[in-house]
mmCIF file of C-alpha atoms in Angstrom:
data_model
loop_
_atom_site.group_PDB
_atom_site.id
_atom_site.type_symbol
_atom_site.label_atom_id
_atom_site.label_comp_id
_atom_site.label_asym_id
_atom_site.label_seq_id
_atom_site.Cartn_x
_atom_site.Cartn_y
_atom_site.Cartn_z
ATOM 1 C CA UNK A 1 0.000 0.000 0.000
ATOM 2 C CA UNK A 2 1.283 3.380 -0.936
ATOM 3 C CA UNK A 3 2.370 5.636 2.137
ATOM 4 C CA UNK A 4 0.111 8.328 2.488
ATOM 5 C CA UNK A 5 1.481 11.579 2.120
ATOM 6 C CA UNK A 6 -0.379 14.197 4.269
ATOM 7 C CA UNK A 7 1.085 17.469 5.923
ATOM 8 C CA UNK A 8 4.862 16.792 4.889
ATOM 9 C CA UNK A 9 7.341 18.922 6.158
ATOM 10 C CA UNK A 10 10.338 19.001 3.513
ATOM 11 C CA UNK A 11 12.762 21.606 5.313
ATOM 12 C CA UNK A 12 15.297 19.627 6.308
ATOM 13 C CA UNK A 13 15.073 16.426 4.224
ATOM 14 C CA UNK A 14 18.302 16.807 2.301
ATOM 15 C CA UNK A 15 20.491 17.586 4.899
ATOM 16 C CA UNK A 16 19.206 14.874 7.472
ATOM 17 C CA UNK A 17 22.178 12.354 5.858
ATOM 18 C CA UNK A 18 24.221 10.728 9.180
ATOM 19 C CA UNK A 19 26.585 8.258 9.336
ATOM 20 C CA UNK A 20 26.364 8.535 5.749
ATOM 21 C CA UNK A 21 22.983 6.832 5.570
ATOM 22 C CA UNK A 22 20.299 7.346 3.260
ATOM 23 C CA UNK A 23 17.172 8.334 5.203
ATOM 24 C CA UNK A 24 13.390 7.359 5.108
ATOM 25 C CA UNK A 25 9.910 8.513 5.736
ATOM 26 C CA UNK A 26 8.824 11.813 6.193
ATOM 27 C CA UNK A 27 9.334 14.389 8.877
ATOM 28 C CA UNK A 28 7.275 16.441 10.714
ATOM 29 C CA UNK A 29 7.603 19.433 13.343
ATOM 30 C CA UNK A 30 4.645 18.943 16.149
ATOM 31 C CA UNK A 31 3.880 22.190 18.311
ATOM 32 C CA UNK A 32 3.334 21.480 21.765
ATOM 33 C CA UNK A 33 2.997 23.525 24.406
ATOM 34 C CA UNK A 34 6.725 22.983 25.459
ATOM 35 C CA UNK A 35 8.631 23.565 22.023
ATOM 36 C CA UNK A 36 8.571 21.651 18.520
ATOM 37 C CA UNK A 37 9.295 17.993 18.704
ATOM 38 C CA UNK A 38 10.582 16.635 15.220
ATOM 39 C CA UNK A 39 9.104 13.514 14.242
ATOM 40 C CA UNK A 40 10.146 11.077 11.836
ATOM 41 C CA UNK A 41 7.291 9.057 10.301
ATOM 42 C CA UNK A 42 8.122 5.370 8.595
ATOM 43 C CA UNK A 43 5.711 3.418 6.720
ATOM 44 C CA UNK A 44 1.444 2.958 6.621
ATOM 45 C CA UNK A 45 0.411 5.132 9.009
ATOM 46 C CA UNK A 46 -3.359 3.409 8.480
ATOM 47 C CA UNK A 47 -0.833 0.367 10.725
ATOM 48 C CA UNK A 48 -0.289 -0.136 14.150
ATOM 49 C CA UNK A 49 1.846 2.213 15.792
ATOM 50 C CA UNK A 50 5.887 1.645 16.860
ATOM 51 C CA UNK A 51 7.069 5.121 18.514
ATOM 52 C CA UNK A 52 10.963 4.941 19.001
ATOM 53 C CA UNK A 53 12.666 7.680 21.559
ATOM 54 C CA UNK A 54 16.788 7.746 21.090
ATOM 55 C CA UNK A 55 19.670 8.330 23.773
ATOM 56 C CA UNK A 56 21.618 11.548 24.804
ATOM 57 C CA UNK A 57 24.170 12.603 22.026
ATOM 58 C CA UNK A 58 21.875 10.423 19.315
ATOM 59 C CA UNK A 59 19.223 11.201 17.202
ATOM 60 C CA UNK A 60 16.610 9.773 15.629
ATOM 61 C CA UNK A 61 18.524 8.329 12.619
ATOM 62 C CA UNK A 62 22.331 8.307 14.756
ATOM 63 C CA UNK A 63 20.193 5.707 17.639
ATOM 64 C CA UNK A 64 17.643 4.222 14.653
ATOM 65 C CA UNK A 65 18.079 4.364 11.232
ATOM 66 C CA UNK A 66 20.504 1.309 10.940
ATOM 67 C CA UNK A 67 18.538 -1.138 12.793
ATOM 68 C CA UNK A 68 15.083 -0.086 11.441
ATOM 69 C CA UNK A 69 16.643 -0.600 7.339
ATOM 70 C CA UNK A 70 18.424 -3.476 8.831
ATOM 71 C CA UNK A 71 17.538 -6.557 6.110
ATOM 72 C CA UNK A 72 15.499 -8.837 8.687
ATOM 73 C CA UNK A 73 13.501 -5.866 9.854
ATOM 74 C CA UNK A 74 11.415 -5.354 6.837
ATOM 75 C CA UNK A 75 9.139 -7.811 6.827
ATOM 76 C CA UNK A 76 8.375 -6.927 10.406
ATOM 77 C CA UNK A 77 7.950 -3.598 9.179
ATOM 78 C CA UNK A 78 5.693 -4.362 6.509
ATOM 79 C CA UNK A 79 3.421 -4.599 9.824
ATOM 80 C CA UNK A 80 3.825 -1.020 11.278
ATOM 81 C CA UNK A 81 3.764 2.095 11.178
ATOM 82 C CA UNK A 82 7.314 3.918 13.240
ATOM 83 C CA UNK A 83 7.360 7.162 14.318
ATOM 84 C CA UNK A 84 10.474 8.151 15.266
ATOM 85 C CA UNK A 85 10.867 10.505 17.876
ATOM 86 C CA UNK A 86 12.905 13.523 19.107
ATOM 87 C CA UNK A 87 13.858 14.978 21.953
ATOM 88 C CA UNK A 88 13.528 18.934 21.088
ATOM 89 C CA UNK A 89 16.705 20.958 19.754
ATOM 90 C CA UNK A 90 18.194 16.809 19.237
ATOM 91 C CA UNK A 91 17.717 16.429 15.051
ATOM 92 C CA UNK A 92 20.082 16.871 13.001
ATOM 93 C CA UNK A 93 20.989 20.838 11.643
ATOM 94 C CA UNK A 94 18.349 21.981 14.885
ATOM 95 C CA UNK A 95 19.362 25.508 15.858
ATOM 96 C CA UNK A 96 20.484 26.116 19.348
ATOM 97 C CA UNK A 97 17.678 26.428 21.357
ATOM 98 C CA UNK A 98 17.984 29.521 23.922
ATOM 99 C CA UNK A 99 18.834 33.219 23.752
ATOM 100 C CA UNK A 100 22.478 34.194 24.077
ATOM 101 C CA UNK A 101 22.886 30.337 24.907
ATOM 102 C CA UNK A 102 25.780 30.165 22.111
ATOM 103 C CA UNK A 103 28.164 32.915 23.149
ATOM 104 C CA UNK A 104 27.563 31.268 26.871
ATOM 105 C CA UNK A 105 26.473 34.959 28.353
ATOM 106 C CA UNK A 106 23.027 33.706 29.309
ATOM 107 C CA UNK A 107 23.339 29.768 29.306
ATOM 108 C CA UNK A 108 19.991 29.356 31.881
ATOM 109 C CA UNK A 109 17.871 31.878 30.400
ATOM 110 C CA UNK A 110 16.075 29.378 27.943
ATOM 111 C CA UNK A 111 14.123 26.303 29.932
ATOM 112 C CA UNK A 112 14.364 23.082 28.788
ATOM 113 C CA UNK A 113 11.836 20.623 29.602
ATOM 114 C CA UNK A 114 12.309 17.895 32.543
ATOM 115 C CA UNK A 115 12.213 14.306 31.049
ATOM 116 C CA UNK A 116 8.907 14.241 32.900
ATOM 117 C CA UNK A 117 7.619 17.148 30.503
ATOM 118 C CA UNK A 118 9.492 15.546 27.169
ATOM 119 C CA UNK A 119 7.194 12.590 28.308
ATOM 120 C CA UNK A 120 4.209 15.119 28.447
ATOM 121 C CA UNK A 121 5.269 15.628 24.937
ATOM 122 C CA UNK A 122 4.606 12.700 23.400
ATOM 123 C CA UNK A 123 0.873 13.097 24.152
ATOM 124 C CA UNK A 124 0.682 16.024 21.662
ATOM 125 C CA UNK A 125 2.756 13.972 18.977
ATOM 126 C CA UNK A 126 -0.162 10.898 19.442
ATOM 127 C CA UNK A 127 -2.827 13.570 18.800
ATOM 128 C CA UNK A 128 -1.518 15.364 15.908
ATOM 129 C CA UNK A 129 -0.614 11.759 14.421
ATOM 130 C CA UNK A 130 -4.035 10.042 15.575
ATOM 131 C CA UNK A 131 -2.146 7.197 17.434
ATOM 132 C CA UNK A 132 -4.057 5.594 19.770
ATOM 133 C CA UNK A 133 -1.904 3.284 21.462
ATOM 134 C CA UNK A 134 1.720 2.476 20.490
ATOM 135 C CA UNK A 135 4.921 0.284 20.890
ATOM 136 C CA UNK A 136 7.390 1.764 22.506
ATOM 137 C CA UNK A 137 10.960 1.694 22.111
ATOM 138 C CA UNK A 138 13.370 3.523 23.388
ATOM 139 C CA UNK A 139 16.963 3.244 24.440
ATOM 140 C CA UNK A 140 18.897 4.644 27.303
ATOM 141 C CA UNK A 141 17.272 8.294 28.321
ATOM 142 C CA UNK A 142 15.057 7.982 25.249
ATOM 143 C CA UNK A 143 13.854 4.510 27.486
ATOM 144 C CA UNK A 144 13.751 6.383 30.840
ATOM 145 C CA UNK A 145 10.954 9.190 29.057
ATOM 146 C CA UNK A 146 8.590 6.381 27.389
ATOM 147 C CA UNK A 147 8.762 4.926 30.760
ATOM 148 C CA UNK A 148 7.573 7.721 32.323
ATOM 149 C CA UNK A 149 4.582 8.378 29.560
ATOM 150 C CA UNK A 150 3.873 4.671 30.459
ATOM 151 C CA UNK A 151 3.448 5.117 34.372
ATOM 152 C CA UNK A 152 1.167 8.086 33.348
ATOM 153 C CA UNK A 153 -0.793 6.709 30.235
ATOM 154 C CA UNK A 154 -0.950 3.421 30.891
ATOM 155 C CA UNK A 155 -3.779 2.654 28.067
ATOM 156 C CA UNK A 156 -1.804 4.559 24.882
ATOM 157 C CA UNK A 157 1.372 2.087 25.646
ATOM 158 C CA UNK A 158 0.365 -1.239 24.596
ATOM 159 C CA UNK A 159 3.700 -2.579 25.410
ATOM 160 C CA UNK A 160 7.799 -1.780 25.644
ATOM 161 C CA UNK A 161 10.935 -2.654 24.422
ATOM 162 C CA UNK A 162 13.550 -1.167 26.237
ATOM 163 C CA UNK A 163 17.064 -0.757 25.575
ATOM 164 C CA UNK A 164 19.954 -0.023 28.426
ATOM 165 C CA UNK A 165 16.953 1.280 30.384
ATOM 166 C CA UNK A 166 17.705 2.923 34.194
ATOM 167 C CA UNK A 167 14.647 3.610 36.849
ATOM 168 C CA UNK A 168 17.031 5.335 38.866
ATOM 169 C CA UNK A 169 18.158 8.675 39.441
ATOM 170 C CA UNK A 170 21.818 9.447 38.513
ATOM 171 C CA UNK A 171 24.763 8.313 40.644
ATOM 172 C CA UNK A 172 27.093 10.458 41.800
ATOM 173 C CA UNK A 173 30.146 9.320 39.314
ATOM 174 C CA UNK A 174 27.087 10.294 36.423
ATOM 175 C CA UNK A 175 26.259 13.254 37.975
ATOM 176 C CA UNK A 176 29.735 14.666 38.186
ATOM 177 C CA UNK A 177 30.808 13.454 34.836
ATOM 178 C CA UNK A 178 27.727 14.820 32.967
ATOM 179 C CA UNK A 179 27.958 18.046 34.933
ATOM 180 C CA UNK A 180 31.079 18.727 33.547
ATOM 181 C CA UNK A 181 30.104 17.613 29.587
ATOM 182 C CA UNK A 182 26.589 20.074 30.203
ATOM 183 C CA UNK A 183 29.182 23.042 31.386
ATOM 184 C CA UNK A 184 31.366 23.045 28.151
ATOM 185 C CA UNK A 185 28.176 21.810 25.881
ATOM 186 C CA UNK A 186 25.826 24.567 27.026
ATOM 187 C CA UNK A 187 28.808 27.277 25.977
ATOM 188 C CA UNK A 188 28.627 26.303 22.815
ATOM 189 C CA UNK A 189 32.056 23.428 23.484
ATOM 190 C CA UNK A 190 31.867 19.845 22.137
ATOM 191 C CA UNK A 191 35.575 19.030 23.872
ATOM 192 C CA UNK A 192 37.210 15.839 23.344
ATOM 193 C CA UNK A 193 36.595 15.097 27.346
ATOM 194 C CA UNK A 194 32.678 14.968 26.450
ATOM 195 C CA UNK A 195 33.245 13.043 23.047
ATOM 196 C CA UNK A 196 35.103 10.307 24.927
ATOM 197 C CA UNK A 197 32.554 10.326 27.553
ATOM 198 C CA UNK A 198 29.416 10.232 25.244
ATOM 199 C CA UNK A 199 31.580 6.931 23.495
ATOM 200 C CA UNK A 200 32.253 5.035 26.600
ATOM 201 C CA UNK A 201 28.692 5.699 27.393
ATOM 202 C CA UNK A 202 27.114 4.491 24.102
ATOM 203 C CA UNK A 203 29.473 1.318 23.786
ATOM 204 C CA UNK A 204 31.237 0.639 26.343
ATOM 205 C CA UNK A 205 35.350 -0.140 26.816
ATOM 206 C CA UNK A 206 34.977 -3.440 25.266
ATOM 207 C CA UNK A 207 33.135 -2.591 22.035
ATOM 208 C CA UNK A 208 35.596 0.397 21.430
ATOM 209 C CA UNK A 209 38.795 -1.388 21.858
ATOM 210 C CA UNK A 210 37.851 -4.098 19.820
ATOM 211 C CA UNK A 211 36.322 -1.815 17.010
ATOM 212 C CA UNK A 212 37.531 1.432 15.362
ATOM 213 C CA UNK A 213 35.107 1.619 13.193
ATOM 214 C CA UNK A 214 32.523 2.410 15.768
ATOM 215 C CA UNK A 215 34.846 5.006 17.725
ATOM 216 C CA UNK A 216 35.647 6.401 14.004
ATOM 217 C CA UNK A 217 32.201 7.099 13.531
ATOM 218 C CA UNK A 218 30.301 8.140 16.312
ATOM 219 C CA UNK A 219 33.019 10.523 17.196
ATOM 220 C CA UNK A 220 32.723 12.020 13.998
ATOM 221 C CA UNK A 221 28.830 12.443 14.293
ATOM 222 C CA UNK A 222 29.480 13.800 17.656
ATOM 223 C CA UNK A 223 32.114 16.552 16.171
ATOM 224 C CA UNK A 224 29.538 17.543 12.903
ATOM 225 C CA UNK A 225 25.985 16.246 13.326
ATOM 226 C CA UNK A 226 25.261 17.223 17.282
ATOM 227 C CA UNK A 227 24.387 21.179 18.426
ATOM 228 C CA UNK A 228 26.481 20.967 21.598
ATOM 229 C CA UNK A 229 24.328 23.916 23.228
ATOM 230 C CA UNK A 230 20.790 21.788 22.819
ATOM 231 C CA UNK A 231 22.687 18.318 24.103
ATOM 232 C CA UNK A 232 23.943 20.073 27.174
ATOM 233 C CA UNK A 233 20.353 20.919 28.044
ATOM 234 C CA UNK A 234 19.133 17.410 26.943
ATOM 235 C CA UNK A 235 22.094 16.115 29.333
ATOM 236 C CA UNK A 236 21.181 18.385 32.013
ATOM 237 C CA UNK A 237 17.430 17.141 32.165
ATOM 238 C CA UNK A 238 18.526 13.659 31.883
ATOM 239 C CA UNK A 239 20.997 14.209 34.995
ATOM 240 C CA UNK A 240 18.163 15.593 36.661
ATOM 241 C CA UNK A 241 15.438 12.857 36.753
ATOM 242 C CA UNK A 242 14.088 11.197 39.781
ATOM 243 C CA UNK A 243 13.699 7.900 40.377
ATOM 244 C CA UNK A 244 10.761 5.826 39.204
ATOM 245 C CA UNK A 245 9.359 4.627 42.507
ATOM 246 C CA UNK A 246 8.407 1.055 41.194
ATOM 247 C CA UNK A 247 7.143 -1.448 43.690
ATOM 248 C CA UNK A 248 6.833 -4.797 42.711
ATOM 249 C CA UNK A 249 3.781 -6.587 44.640
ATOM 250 C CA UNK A 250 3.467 -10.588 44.164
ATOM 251 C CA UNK A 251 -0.107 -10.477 45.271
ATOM 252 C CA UNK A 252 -1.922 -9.995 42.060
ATOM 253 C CA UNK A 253 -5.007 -8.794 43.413
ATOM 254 C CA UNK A 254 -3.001 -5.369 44.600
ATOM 255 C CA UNK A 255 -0.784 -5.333 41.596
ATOM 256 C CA UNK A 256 -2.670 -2.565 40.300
ATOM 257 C CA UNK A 257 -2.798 -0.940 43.042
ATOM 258 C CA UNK A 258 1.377 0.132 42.920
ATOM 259 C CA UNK A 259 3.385 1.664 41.227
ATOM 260 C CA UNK A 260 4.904 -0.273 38.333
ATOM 261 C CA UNK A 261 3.957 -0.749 34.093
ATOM 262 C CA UNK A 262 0.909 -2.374 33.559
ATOM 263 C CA UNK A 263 2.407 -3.710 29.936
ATOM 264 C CA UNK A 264 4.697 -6.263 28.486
ATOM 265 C CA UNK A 265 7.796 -4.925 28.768
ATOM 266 C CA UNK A 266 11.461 -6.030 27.719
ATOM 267 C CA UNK A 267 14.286 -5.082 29.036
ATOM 268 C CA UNK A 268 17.122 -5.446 26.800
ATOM 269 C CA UNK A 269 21.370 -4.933 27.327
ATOM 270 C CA UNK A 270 25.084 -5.874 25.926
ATOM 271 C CA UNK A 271 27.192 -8.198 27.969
ATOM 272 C CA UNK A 272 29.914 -5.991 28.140
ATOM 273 C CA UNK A 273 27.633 -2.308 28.171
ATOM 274 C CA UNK A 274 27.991 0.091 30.908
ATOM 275 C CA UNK A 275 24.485 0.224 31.434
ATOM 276 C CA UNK A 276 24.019 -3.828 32.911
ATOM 277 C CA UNK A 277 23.791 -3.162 36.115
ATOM 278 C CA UNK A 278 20.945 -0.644 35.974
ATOM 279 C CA UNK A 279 18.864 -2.618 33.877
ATOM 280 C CA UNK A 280 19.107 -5.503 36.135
ATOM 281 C CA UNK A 281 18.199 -3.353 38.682
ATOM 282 C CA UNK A 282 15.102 -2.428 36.624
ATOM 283 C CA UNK A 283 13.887 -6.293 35.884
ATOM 284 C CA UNK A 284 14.018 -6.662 39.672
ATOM 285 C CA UNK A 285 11.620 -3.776 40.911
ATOM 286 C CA UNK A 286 9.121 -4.999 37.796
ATOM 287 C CA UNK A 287 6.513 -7.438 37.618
ATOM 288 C CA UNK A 288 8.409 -10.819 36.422
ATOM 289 C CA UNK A 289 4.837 -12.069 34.779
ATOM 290 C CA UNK A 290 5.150 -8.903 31.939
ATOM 291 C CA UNK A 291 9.175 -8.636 32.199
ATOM 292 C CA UNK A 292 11.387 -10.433 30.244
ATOM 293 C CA UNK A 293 15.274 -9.401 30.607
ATOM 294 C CA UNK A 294 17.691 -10.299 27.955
ATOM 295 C CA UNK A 295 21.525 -9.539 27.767
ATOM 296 C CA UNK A 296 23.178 -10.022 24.321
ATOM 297 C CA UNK A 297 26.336 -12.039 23.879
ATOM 298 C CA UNK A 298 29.409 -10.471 22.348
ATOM 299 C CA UNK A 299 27.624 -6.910 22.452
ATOM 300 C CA UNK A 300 28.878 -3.347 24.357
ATOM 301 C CA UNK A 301 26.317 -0.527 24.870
ATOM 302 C CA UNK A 302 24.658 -0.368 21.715
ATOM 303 C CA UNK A 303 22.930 -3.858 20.571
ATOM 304 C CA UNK A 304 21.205 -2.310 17.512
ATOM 305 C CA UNK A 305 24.533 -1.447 16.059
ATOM 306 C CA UNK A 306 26.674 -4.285 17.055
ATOM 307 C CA UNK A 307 24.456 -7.171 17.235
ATOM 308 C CA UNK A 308 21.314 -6.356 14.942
ATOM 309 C CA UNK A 309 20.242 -9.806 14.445
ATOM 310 C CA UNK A 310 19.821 -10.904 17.887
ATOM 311 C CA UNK A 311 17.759 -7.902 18.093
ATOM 312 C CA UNK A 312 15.969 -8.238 15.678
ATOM 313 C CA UNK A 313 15.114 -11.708 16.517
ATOM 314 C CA UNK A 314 14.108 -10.610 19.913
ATOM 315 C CA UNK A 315 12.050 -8.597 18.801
ATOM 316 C CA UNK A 316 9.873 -10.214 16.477
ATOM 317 C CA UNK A 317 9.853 -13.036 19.342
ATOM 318 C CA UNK A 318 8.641 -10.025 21.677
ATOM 319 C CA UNK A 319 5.877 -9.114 18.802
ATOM 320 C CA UNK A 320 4.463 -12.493 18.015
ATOM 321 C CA UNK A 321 3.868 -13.215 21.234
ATOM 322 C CA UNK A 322 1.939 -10.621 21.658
ATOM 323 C CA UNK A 323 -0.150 -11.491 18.382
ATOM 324 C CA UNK A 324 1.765 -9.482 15.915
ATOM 325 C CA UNK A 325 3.454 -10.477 13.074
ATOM 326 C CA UNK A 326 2.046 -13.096 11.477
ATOM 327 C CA UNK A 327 4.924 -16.260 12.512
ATOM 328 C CA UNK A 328 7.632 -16.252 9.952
ATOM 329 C CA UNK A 329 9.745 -19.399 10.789
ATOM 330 C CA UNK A 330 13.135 -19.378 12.211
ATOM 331 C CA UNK A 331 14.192 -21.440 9.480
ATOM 332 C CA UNK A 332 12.733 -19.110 6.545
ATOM 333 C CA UNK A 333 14.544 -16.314 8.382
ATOM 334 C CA UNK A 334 18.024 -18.002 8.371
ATOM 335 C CA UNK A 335 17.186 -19.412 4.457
ATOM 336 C CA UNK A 336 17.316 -16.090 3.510
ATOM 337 C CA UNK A 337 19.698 -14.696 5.327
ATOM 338 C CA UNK A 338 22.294 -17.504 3.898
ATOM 339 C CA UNK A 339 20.955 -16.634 0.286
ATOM 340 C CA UNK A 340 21.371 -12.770 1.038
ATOM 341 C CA UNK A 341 25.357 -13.483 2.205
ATOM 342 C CA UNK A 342 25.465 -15.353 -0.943
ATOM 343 C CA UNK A 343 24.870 -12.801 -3.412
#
């Protein structure tokens, strides 16, 4: 069926090229009553909803675009509708958000929303888009704010798949790291302290020892594709979050009676990212019956780069068993993989 093509924004289509990837879809700018989010759209929108939120220093192509034209993804595709969200001031060629925020004279005049209000935000995007309910995935901060939507909409998330998710609030070792990245980043300053950070953060030490390529590359985004000012405030909101409050309760007749997500939720990580130990920390204050945890063999902090196929295998697992995606066998998937290496 032939995408429908209603309201299209085109400013900004040509230059949104990163990581030297061809883009899809068509983009939108939503006004809400906290700033313009910039949406992404992918697909049938007449199809059930996927709404994908990215990480600090990423994007919406930087976190997604790989994975979602990944070969094994588009028949799952076929299925859905993504809209691919971000944070405000995050796209690629935003200007800086803020008066006087990029000579650094008045770096706290402009307000950037709280990740509780970017979750407030997505409410807007559903409306002007007509979703209903959605899928949600999201990865690192961009998993912390559908999260939060979640605990507050419960009925427009019909279930999540999380990637290096945290419910906590930020350590101290985060805290004093990021508050040093947000100083230089909100005067304008992406510094090669803040670069290395943002890497060790998205992969881990493993990933980037054992592959240049992926140091090469993100580092390069990070120098041409990210407005330092806008990250610092992203950074600075993310730094700033409170913890979740879940309670897990075994007794189901008072499950809904605490705080926790009343969806199917997955909870996915590297063995060797940065972020294990929070999201184990997550699967523990959750509801085991909806949570499945999964931690991905030979794989840093960022699985959909580094291991797309086991992603993308958990994922249609996570969809068909929730009645999506009509089955497509295991052994049709790895037929035409082996035909695809072939050619």
């Amino acid at each position: 069926m032939a995408e429908k093509l209603t309201d299209i924004e085109l400013d900004g289509i040509s230059s949104t090229r990163t990581l030297d990837r061809e883009t899809t879809g068509t983009e939108e700018n939503v006004e809400t009553s906290l700033g313009l989010v910039h949406v992404r759209v992918q697909g049938d929108r007449s199809k059930t909803a996927i709404l994908t939120y990215h990480d600090i220093g990423l994007n919406d192509i930087t976190c997604f675009h790989g994975f979602f034209s990944y070969d094994d993804m588009h028949d799952i595709l076929n299925h859905f509708c993504v809209y691919h969200v971000n944070a405000p001031g995050q796209e690629e060629g935003a200007m800086p958000l803020g008066l006087g925020a990029t000579d650094g004279s008045h770096p706290d005049v402009f307000q950037y929303p709280s990740v509780d209000q970017l979750a407030d935000m997505i409410l807007p995007v559903m409306q002007h888009f007509q979703i209903r309910r959605f899928i949600g995935v999201g990865v690192g901060a961009g998993a912390n704010i559908l999260t939060r939507f979640a605990l507050c909409h419960p009925k427009a998330v019909d279930s999540l798949f999380l990637i290096n998710p945290t419910c906590q609030k930020a350590g101290w070792t985060e805290w004093a790291y990021q508050k040093m990245n947000v100083f230089y980043l909100k005067r304008g300053m992406m510094t090669e302290y803040t670069k290395n950070y943002l890497l060790w953060y998205w992969f881990g030490d493993k990933t980037l020892e054992d592959n240049h390529y992926y140091a090469h590359l993100f580092k390069e985004q990070a120098t041409n594709k990210v407005n330092p000012v806008n990250l610092g405030y992203f950074i600075e909101s993310f730094i700033r979050r409170s913890d979740l409050g879940f309670v897990r309760e075994h007794d189901p007749a008072k499950k809904h009676e605490v705080r926790t997500l009343h969806c199917n939720v997955m909870l996915v990580t590297g063995d060797n990212s940065p972020h294990v130990d929070s999201t184990v920390d997550m699967n523990s204050k959750l509801d085991p019956m909806e949570t499945t945890w999964m931690k991905i063999a030979d794989c840093g902090g960022m699985p959909l780069e580094e291991q797309p196929e086991k992603v993308c295998d958990a994922f249609r697992l996570f969809l068909q068993g929730m009645g999506y995606v009509p089955s497509l066998s295991q052994c049709k998937i790895v037929e035409k993989r082996a035909s695809s290496h072939h050619h």
